[in-house]
Amino acid sequence: MSAWLLLFRKEMLESARNFKWIWIPLVFLALGITNPITTYFMPEILQAGGVAAEAAKLIPTPTSEEIIVKSLSQYGTLGMLVFALSFMGIVAGERQSGSAIMVLVKPVSYGHYITSKWAAMTCITLAAVTLGQLGTGYYMNVLFDDNVYSEALVSGLVYALWLILLNSITLLLSCLMKAPAGIAFVSVAFAALLSLVTQLLGDAMRWSPSRLTAEAGRLVEDSGAGDDLWLLVLITAALIAILLTLATAASRRMLR
Amino acid sequence: MSLLEVTGLVKKFGVQTAVDGLNFEITPGRCLALLGPNGAGKTTTLRMLSGLLEPTSGTIRFTGGSEKDIRGIIGYLPQYPAFFNWMSGREFLSFAAKLAGLSGKEAAARTEEVLERVGLKESAKRRIGGYSGGMKQRLGLAQAVIHRPKLLILDEPVSALDPQGRREVLELMREMKRETTILFSTHVLHDVEEISEEAIIMDKGRIIVQGDLQKLLYDHEQPLIRVKARNLPIEWVRGLRKEPFVRELNETSDGFTVLVTDVSLARSSLLRSIADLEIEVESFEIGATSLEDLFLRAVSAG
């Protein structure tokens, strides 16, 4: 356990020293506050763009639920890309440089090596999504006088689970592949493909973790938690466990 | 009683066999050099011994320790040590010490001790990213010995260094020899003669010769005579091949070298001919083949 904590601390310290702990949460904060602000100023923006004041007023103001859901969907596109790009080298980089050897030649468990990295990725992800959702909540409160903090946080948590699953895929690929750009590409392509197939096949893909994104949105709307939410959470957790097991097995073999 | 016994060690990468049936043992307290040209399988062998690579077949048995994880009693320095460049030297050593299972207090004390030992005390606070090649190599040695391993495995510890760094590292190895058993690989013969007591010469994944270095030198030592002269009659030199005392003859740009069976016979015979033929000799030297000759012969024969 103390060896695991040591490795985890090293990962956290590394992310702090290379500023991942600063810029990733800042990106999410920016994504989180953009929607309430642009929505609030939309009439002015439209008028400045030459749309008549009367016409601008006709555009319905989106509900706060819609604003939160829009923030979430941005975490799923831009946010996911940020994670894929910043974590693609998490193992591949250490293997390439040779620093992985310096750790693995000590009596360290490969499982600890992988899970400590995963835990550090998960901490950044949770912090970033929470900060983004707090940003959304704050501006909703200030601009629309609407208190949606709890909805924003709960839906953010569910959405984060989807992002954590994608991070686990990036981690596994980072043990298997050498080229960082390829790792990021495959991760993103996998997420896009899974979302697409899930939408196309509908009921047959009820179990698909990408439906967590829709469930996170439903949590904000009045309809409340869908029937499948807990099923999806369980399936996603199981998939993460499988991915971590595979990554551990792959890391045993990666030193050639 | 040996520290480590290797039997029938084989490693295959796909169809290619990198290590092909090694058998050897390491005696505690001795310094063993693994010598061979590039691609001989030295790095692969060391990585298997240090627990980084799984052998395809064969066994590695440590008689020294009962630990289930052999990595705990081994210190390993890879050929190109890479560190976390964002850490300082002190941070890295303390990290390595704790990874090896030392308690916080022990790790801190041992870190200072080892930093002093390898002469990095002044640079301990600096980031490793700014270290020179020699400093990184010394840091690599430091992390390898931080947990007082029973066996220190060094992969080409001096090959990439300038003469100054080379001297420093060899000096450190000499000091460490007093406390632990060292196994190191190299393709530089001079290093072997300088600090090791035993040697294994490898080529193409196999052991060609192994044993006590002095004994190896003695067994493979052959007397030779080196002659440098101006007006050497070629027919005479070539004719020497037929003499009973000549084992091997090599012509050089300014003379010739003969490996001989009987030095005294060869000396008197050669000197007589030189006098008869009025050859203008510049030097006439009697010596013996070196480890380098042994190495080159072993490798080209295998």
Short mmCIF file of C-alpha atoms in Angstrom, two decimals, chain A residues 27-198:
data_model
loop_
_atom_site.label_atom_id
_atom_site.label_comp_id
_atom_site.label_asym_id
_atom_site.label_seq_id
_atom_site.Cartn_x
_atom_site.Cartn_y
_atom_site.Cartn_z
CA VAL A 27 -9.87 24.41 -19.82
CA PHE A 28 -12.89 22.81 -18.16
CA LEU A 29 -13.64 25.98 -16.23
CA ALA A 30 -13.59 27.91 -19.49
CA LEU A 31 -15.88 25.33 -21.12
CA GLY A 32 -18.18 25.47 -18.11
CA ILE A 33 -18.63 29.23 -17.95
CA THR A 34 -18.87 29.90 -21.68
CA ASN A 35 -22.43 28.61 -22.05
CA PRO A 36 -24.20 30.64 -19.37
CA ILE A 37 -22.35 33.79 -20.44
CA THR A 38 -22.94 33.51 -24.17
CA THR A 39 -26.58 32.61 -23.54
CA TYR A 40 -27.05 35.63 -21.31
CA PHE A 41 -25.53 38.02 -23.79
CA MET A 42 -27.03 36.33 -26.85
CA PRO A 43 -29.51 39.13 -27.64
CA GLU A 44 -26.72 41.73 -27.51
CA ILE A 45 -24.43 39.51 -29.56
CA LEU A 46 -27.11 39.08 -32.20
CA GLN A 47 -27.87 42.78 -32.32
CA ALA A 48 -24.22 43.63 -32.67
CA GLY A 49 -24.22 41.18 -35.55
CA GLY A 50 -26.97 43.18 -37.28
CA VAL A 51 -30.05 41.20 -36.28
CA ALA A 52 -33.02 43.45 -35.49
CA ALA A 53 -33.84 43.81 -31.80
CA GLU A 54 -37.34 42.44 -32.30
CA ALA A 55 -36.06 39.40 -34.12
CA ALA A 56 -33.47 38.77 -31.44
CA LYS A 57 -36.14 38.80 -28.76
CA LEU A 58 -38.05 36.11 -30.61
CA ILE A 59 -35.28 33.60 -30.06
CA PRO A 60 -36.28 31.65 -26.98
CA THR A 61 -33.94 31.82 -24.03
CA PRO A 62 -32.73 28.28 -23.33
CA THR A 63 -33.65 26.79 -20.00
CA SER A 64 -31.00 26.31 -17.35
CA GLU A 65 -31.21 22.56 -17.92
CA GLU A 66 -30.35 23.05 -21.56
CA ILE A 67 -27.40 25.22 -20.64
CA ILE A 68 -25.98 22.60 -18.29
CA VAL A 69 -26.46 19.82 -20.83
CA LYS A 70 -24.64 21.92 -23.40
CA SER A 71 -21.68 22.35 -21.03
CA LEU A 72 -21.60 18.61 -20.52
CA SER A 73 -21.56 17.90 -24.21
CA GLN A 74 -18.55 20.19 -24.57
CA TYR A 75 -16.68 18.16 -21.96
CA GLY A 76 -17.45 15.17 -24.16
CA THR A 77 -15.84 16.68 -27.24
CA LEU A 78 -13.17 19.25 -26.39
CA GLY A 79 -12.64 17.91 -22.87
CA MET A 80 -12.18 14.36 -24.07
CA LEU A 81 -9.63 15.54 -26.62
CA VAL A 82 -7.72 17.39 -23.91
CA PHE A 83 -7.55 14.23 -21.80
CA ALA A 84 -6.54 12.00 -24.70
CA LEU A 85 -3.75 14.40 -25.65
CA SER A 86 -2.45 14.94 -22.14
CA PHE A 87 -2.54 11.28 -21.06
CA MET A 88 -1.46 9.57 -24.29
CA GLY A 89 2.16 9.38 -23.13
CA ILE A 90 1.46 8.41 -19.54
CA VAL A 91 3.08 4.98 -19.98
CA ALA A 92 4.37 5.17 -23.57
CA GLY A 93 6.48 8.23 -22.71
CA GLU A 94 8.12 6.51 -19.76
CA ARG A 95 8.74 3.42 -21.81
CA GLN A 96 10.23 5.43 -24.67
CA SER A 97 12.55 7.45 -22.44
CA GLY A 98 13.51 4.44 -20.35
CA SER A 99 12.37 5.86 -17.02
CA ALA A 100 9.80 3.06 -16.71
CA ILE A 101 12.71 0.63 -16.30
CA MET A 102 14.06 2.63 -13.37
CA VAL A 103 10.76 2.11 -11.55
CA LEU A 104 10.01 -1.45 -12.61
CA VAL A 105 13.48 -2.76 -11.74
CA LYS A 106 12.67 -2.04 -8.12
CA PRO A 107 10.38 -4.51 -6.34
CA VAL A 108 7.24 -2.74 -7.56
CA SER A 109 3.98 -4.44 -8.47
CA TYR A 110 2.92 -3.84 -12.07
CA GLY A 111 -0.65 -3.49 -10.85
CA HIS A 112 0.40 -0.67 -8.55
CA TYR A 113 2.31 0.97 -11.38
CA ILE A 114 -0.81 1.05 -13.57
CA THR A 115 -3.47 1.79 -10.96
CA SER A 116 -1.48 4.64 -9.42
CA LYS A 117 -1.40 6.29 -12.83
CA TRP A 118 -5.11 5.64 -13.29
CA ALA A 119 -5.91 7.13 -9.88
CA ALA A 120 -3.96 10.28 -10.69
CA MET A 121 -5.76 10.63 -14.05
CA THR A 122 -9.09 10.14 -12.29
CA CYS A 123 -8.30 12.81 -9.71
CA ILE A 124 -7.53 15.37 -12.40
CA THR A 125 -10.66 14.38 -14.33
CA LEU A 126 -12.94 14.72 -11.31
CA ALA A 127 -11.34 18.02 -10.32
CA ALA A 128 -11.64 19.41 -13.85
CA VAL A 129 -15.29 18.41 -14.33
CA THR A 130 -16.21 19.64 -10.85
CA LEU A 131 -14.55 22.98 -11.46
CA GLY A 132 -16.29 23.34 -14.83
CA GLN A 133 -19.68 22.52 -13.33
CA LEU A 134 -19.09 24.92 -10.44
CA GLY A 135 -18.32 27.58 -13.04
CA THR A 136 -21.58 26.86 -14.84
CA GLY A 137 -23.46 26.86 -11.52
CA TYR A 138 -21.90 30.16 -10.46
CA TYR A 139 -22.82 32.03 -13.62
CA MET A 140 -26.29 30.50 -13.65
CA ASN A 141 -26.69 31.90 -10.18
CA VAL A 142 -25.26 35.33 -10.96
CA LEU A 143 -26.80 35.88 -14.39
CA PHE A 144 -30.09 33.98 -14.24
CA ASP A 145 -30.59 33.92 -10.49
CA ASP A 146 -30.98 30.18 -10.75
CA ASN A 147 -29.54 27.81 -8.12
CA VAL A 148 -28.51 24.65 -10.00
CA TYR A 149 -25.31 23.71 -8.15
CA SER A 150 -26.46 20.27 -7.03
CA GLU A 151 -27.86 19.26 -10.44
CA ALA A 152 -24.68 20.49 -12.11
CA LEU A 153 -22.43 18.53 -9.74
CA VAL A 154 -24.39 15.28 -9.83
CA SER A 155 -24.69 15.27 -13.60
CA GLY A 156 -21.02 16.20 -13.83
CA LEU A 157 -20.11 13.20 -11.72
CA VAL A 158 -22.00 10.83 -14.02
CA TYR A 159 -20.45 12.45 -17.05
CA ALA A 160 -16.99 12.14 -15.45
CA LEU A 161 -17.47 8.36 -15.26
CA TRP A 162 -17.69 8.26 -19.08
CA LEU A 163 -14.51 10.36 -19.31
CA ILE A 164 -12.75 8.09 -16.81
CA LEU A 165 -13.64 5.08 -18.96
CA LEU A 166 -12.11 6.82 -21.98
CA ASN A 167 -9.00 7.63 -19.90
CA SER A 168 -8.70 3.94 -19.01
CA ILE A 169 -8.71 3.12 -22.72
CA THR A 170 -5.98 5.71 -23.29
CA LEU A 171 -3.99 4.13 -20.44
CA LEU A 172 -4.30 0.64 -21.94
CA LEU A 173 -3.31 1.90 -25.40
CA SER A 174 -0.37 3.71 -23.84
CA CYS A 175 0.92 0.32 -22.63
CA LEU A 176 0.38 -1.30 -26.02
CA MET A 177 1.37 1.34 -28.57
CA LYS A 178 4.47 3.44 -28.98
CA ALA A 179 3.40 6.49 -31.01
CA PRO A 180 1.65 8.99 -28.73
CA ALA A 181 -0.34 10.57 -31.55
CA GLY A 182 -1.66 7.14 -32.53
CA ILE A 183 -2.73 6.49 -28.95
CA ALA A 184 -4.72 9.74 -28.79
CA PHE A 185 -6.25 9.09 -32.20
CA VAL A 186 -7.39 5.56 -31.37
CA SER A 187 -8.84 6.70 -28.03
CA VAL A 188 -10.86 9.50 -29.62
CA ALA A 189 -11.91 7.34 -32.56
CA PHE A 190 -13.08 4.63 -30.17
CA ALA A 191 -15.23 7.10 -28.22
CA ALA A 192 -16.72 8.53 -31.41
CA LEU A 193 -17.43 5.09 -32.85
CA LEU A 194 -19.05 3.81 -29.67
CA SER A 195 -21.29 6.89 -29.46
CA LEU A 196 -22.26 6.58 -33.10
CA VAL A 197 -23.07 2.86 -32.93
CA THR A 198 -25.02 3.41 -29.73
#
